[in-house]
Amino acid sequence: MAEFVWFLIVLLTLCVASYKRLGLVNTIALTAGVMIIGTLFGDIGWLGWLVFLALAIPLGVSDIRKTHITKKLLAFYKKVMPEMSRTEQEAIDAGTVWWDGDIFSGKPDWDKLHGIPKGRLTPEEQAFLDGPVEEVCGMVDEWEINHKLADMPPEIWEFLKKHKFFAMIIKKKYGGLEFSAYAQSRVLQKLAGTSAVLSSTVGVPNSLGPGELLGHYGTKEQQDYYLPRLASGEEIPCFALTGPEAGSDAGAIPDVGVVCKGEWKGEEILGMRLTFDKRYITLAPVATVIGLAFKLQDPDGLLGDNADLGITCALIPRDTKGLDIGRRHFPLNTPFQNGPIRGEDIFVPLDYIIGGQKMAGQGWRMLVECLSVGRCITLPSTAAGGAKTCALATGAYARIRRQFRLPVGKMEGVEEMLARIGGNAYLMDAVTRFSTVGVDLGEKPSVVSAICKYHLTEKMRQVINDAMDVHGGKGIMLGPNNYLGRAYEGAPISITVEGANILTRNMMIFGQGAMRCHPYVLKEIEAAAKEDRQEQLDDFDKAVFGHIGFALSNKVRSLWFAFTSNYFSSAPFSDDTARYYKLLKGYSANLAFMTDVSMGVLGGDLKRKERLSARLGDVLSGIYLASATLKRYDEEGRLQEDAPMMHWALQTTLFDIETAIIDFLDNFPSRPVALAMKAIIIPFGRRCEKPSDRLEHKIANILQQPSAARARLGDGQYLSREEGSLFGDLEQTLDNVLKCEPVFERICKEKGQKLPFTRLDKLADEALSDGIINDDEAALMRETEAGRLRTINVDDFDHEELIAASAKKQKGKSAA
Ligand SMILES: Cc1cc2nc3c(=O)[nH]c(=O)nc-3n(C[C@H](O)[C@H](O)[C@H](O)COP(=O)(O)OP(=O)(O)OC[C@H]3O[C@@H](n4cnc5c(N)ncnc54)[C@H](O)[C@@H]3O)c2cc1C
């Protein structure tokens, strides 16, 4: 019996050492210490020591371990590890590991999270937001842009160029604005809340494209020539990678450049003949300079021995002979400039390669590196901006619009949608704040940017769907007074661009995350690839035993979490957020444990098991989104008024994390392994609940009642109450309705009738003459009625007005 107790004590010691990640040598030493005590008590005999030494010597003595264990592991590893393509390798190499690394560690460092500085605007950036950004939002007439012109009017184009909207990423020394990523995000949020055409037109030149590529890789001559011209708006850029045969699989572009000699401005020079067919290219129809991606070939060896140099990026001026450019696509009724570009055998100098000849073949690396930054900013920010404006507008509309003699926002069914809109808007803003600060700290967070791109664009799709449902027919009838319909139509655009979402979720987030953020996987790959045999063995030994220790530790952590819900763990705050930190810590250990088991059991097949990979990616993403939300809540002073949104975002995300874990385990191909994992990770079923109806009721109320919390939810959005501003008008009408209601109730009481809240102007006249209300109250009622009607009414048209202008012209011609 005593021997068995000591066996348990030794086992417990190993678990504690593993939980605390003491390392191999310390663990052996600690276990030996416990064994000595057990021996002194007379309860551990020679058999116990024999087992201990049989394990400790081969593991603890480095030479024995390397020769007899590591060598075999290395040989097996080399056999099962799939080959990595060059593009995969470059994607893995691109970017940096940031908070995503902590998430994969199994024990995120919350002090580090809260130590990351808060995003701040410089006075210049704030002035830009309050000045030109506010002004251009006021210039926008969405109906004119979307329906009449199918473009922004010339005065908006000019305004954007004059105020350097296209130059937020260009350095000041070239005449650009050189804004922080955080500031760019705030600008794009505000623009997106007003007009999708405006935000995408501004977003693209500030994202992946000539400006970004030149800034990082351009030669001095290219930078000196192009960057000032891009900053002043003299040049409009676009970037052309996608073609009919290569969309998601962009590395497979069939477009080629063949190195050859040719005549250029009267002289024979070394250049390339380009043949390409590109489509979906944003700004292409109006672009003056095209960033072009193609595969460079050198069959005659004019540059060296390498005949296939690989993907290369060049800048092609619009007036280059043979360029077929100018036609437009029509992306889901959101007519930002987008179209195809084609060229056949176009001869251009080698100097057109971004970065010059030395960067020939480096195009893919350049693209993935820049994408890891751009994907963090443009699409997530436009999604967050859209959601914030939607939250305020839908709350206001739901409070103004009445059915069954009640504001529709007071119906429980509608509250569910309002809560989802508000909670998501809070989370989305939190994520853009956190992630753009990461970029400003110098990170190129490729995994984080894929998380932001996927989840924020998906959440925007949910938000706009919910907003449409709450608005009913008002959202559906297009016209100058519809502020939702085009955003709803255009939602799939952001889902598709910059890496379509199915691919992003199923392949990129976890695929790159597991490689880049896991503390040992990349080290093992790098070690196994070393030329020097001894170095290879030493490095692999370090990585593989680190990895085994890490996996065991996460197993112990997962078990501890399963039985205690991390109740006894520390959290940085002791308020009602403490539980979230503890749960997230547990899920982080679960993620690391599931990752290691999956890689161990499935090896290279995991790459093909996309749906498993997607669910692990969901766990990783969920922990990231939750971390960003907790950080925002803290940065804003842990305000109780904002707590409902924070709780909703956390509870929803934790529920989603658990769903992903359960689905992963239910679908894991090896059932015995899946059951064993389940017993360790989640033996008692779910621990997290979805947000309650009570919590959702609180958020619905916040959205429908002006308050500091509601203002923070829409922070920075264009809500000017100037005439013509649809969102400002909604805000004003909401204020008026709320002020008007007590007056209306008084009239009902005096008249002894329960009147409908309609025709308030007429009611005001009657109540004024009956002496129930005064002049000011009557004026308020009249203004409220006018706003109420503007809010609930929709546009109607003559049949002729709806016929597209070109069709009308056609009709006119045939009549003539
Ligand atoms: C409005 C708009 C603007 C754009 N702007 C530009 C631009 O300026 N420059 C530019 O170069 N490109 C641009 N693009 C191209 C954009 O990046 C591509 O559309 C995108 O990469 C997807 O390619 P595809 O549309 O051909 O879809 P496909 O590649 O045909 O994919 C179809 C579906 O299959 C999924 N899929 C594909 N492979 C996998 C996989 N392995 N696992 C799981 N799912 C997978 C995708 O997620 C997608 O849902 C733009 C596209 C649009 C629509």
Coordinates of N, CA and C and ligand atoms in Angstrom, one line a residue, residues 239-242 247-248 280-282 336 338 493 496-498 500 502-503 507 610, ligand 1:
F239 N -3.0 46.9 -58.2 CA -2.0 45.8 -58.1 C -2.7 44.5 -58.7
A240 N -2.1 44.0 -59.7 CA -2.7 42.9 -60.5 C -2.0 41.6 -60.3
L241 N -2.6 40.7 -59.5 CA -2.1 39.3 -59.3 C -3.1 38.3 -59.9
T242 N -4.4 38.5 -59.6 CA -5.4 37.5 -59.9 C -5.7 37.4 -61.4
G247 N -6.9 32.2 -59.0 CA -7.6 33.0 -58.0 C -6.9 32.7 -56.6
S248 N -7.5 31.8 -55.9 CA -7.0 31.4 -54.6 C -5.6 30.9 -54.7
Y280 N -10.5 41.2 -62.0 CA -10.9 41.6 -60.6 C -10.0 42.7 -60.0
I281 N -9.3 43.5 -60.8 CA -8.3 44.3 -60.3 C -8.8 45.7 -59.9
T282 N -8.8 46.0 -58.6 CA -9.4 47.2 -58.0 C -8.6 48.4 -58.4
F336 N -17.3 50.5 -57.2 CA -15.9 51.0 -57.1 C -15.2 50.6 -58.4
N338 N -13.1 48.7 -60.7 CA -12.5 47.4 -60.7 C -12.6 46.8 -62.1
I493 N -18.2 40.9 -51.0 CA -17.0 41.3 -51.6 C -15.8 41.2 -50.7
T496 N -14.5 37.7 -50.2 CA -13.8 37.1 -51.3 C -12.4 37.7 -51.4
V497 N -12.2 39.0 -51.3 CA -10.9 39.6 -51.6 C -9.9 39.3 -50.6
E498 N -8.6 39.5 -51.0 CA -7.4 39.3 -50.1 C -7.4 37.9 -49.5
A500 N -9.9 34.4 -50.2 CA -11.3 34.1 -50.0 C -11.5 33.4 -48.6
I502 N -13.2 31.0 -47.2 CA -13.2 29.5 -46.9 C -11.8 29.1 -46.9
L503 N -11.0 29.5 -47.8 CA -9.6 29.2 -47.9 C -8.9 29.7 -46.6
M507 N -7.4 26.8 -44.4 CA -6.0 26.5 -44.7 C -5.0 27.4 -44.0
E610 N -8.8 19.7 -44.0 CA -9.1 21.1 -43.8 C -10.1 21.4 -42.7
Ligands
LIG1 C1 -14.2 42.9 -55.8 C2 -12.8 42.2 -55.9 C3 -11.7 42.9 -55.9 C4 -10.4 42.3 -56.1 N1 -9.3 43.1 -56.1 C5 -8.1 42.5 -56.5 C6 -7.0 43.2 -56.8 O1 -7.0 44.5 -56.7 N2 -5.9 42.6 -57.2 C7 -5.8 41.2 -57.4 O2 -4.8 40.7 -57.8 N3 -6.9 40.5 -57.1 C8 -8.1 41.1 -56.7 N4 -9.2 40.3 -56.4 C9 -9.0 38.8 -56.5 C10 -9.3 38.1 -55.2 O3 -8.2 38.2 -54.3 C11 -9.7 36.7 -55.6 O4 -11.0 36.8 -56.0 C12 -9.6 35.7 -54.5 O5 -8.3 35.5 -54.2 C13 -10.3 34.4 -54.8 O6 -10.1 33.9 -56.1 P1 -11.4 33.5 -57.0 O7 -12.4 34.6 -56.9 O8 -10.9 33.1 -58.3 O9 -12.0 32.2 -56.3 P2 -11.5 30.7 -56.4 O10 -10.0 30.6 -56.3 O11 -12.1 30.2 -57.7 O12 -12.1 30.0 -55.2 C14 -13.5 29.6 -55.1 C15 -13.8 29.2 -53.7 O13 -13.0 28.1 -53.4 C16 -12.4 28.3 -52.1 N5 -11.1 27.6 -52.2 C17 -10.1 27.6 -53.1 N6 -9.1 26.9 -52.7 C18 -9.4 26.3 -51.5 C19 -8.7 25.4 -50.6 N7 -7.6 24.9 -50.9 N8 -9.4 25.1 -49.5 C20 -10.6 25.6 -49.2 N9 -11.2 26.5 -50.0 C21 -10.7 26.8 -51.2 C22 -12.2 29.8 -52.0 O14 -12.1 30.2 -50.7 C23 -13.5 30.3 -52.7 O15 -14.5 30.3 -51.7 C24 -10.4 40.9 -56.2 C25 -11.6 40.2 -56.2 C26 -12.8 40.8 -56.1 C27 -14.0 39.9 -56.1

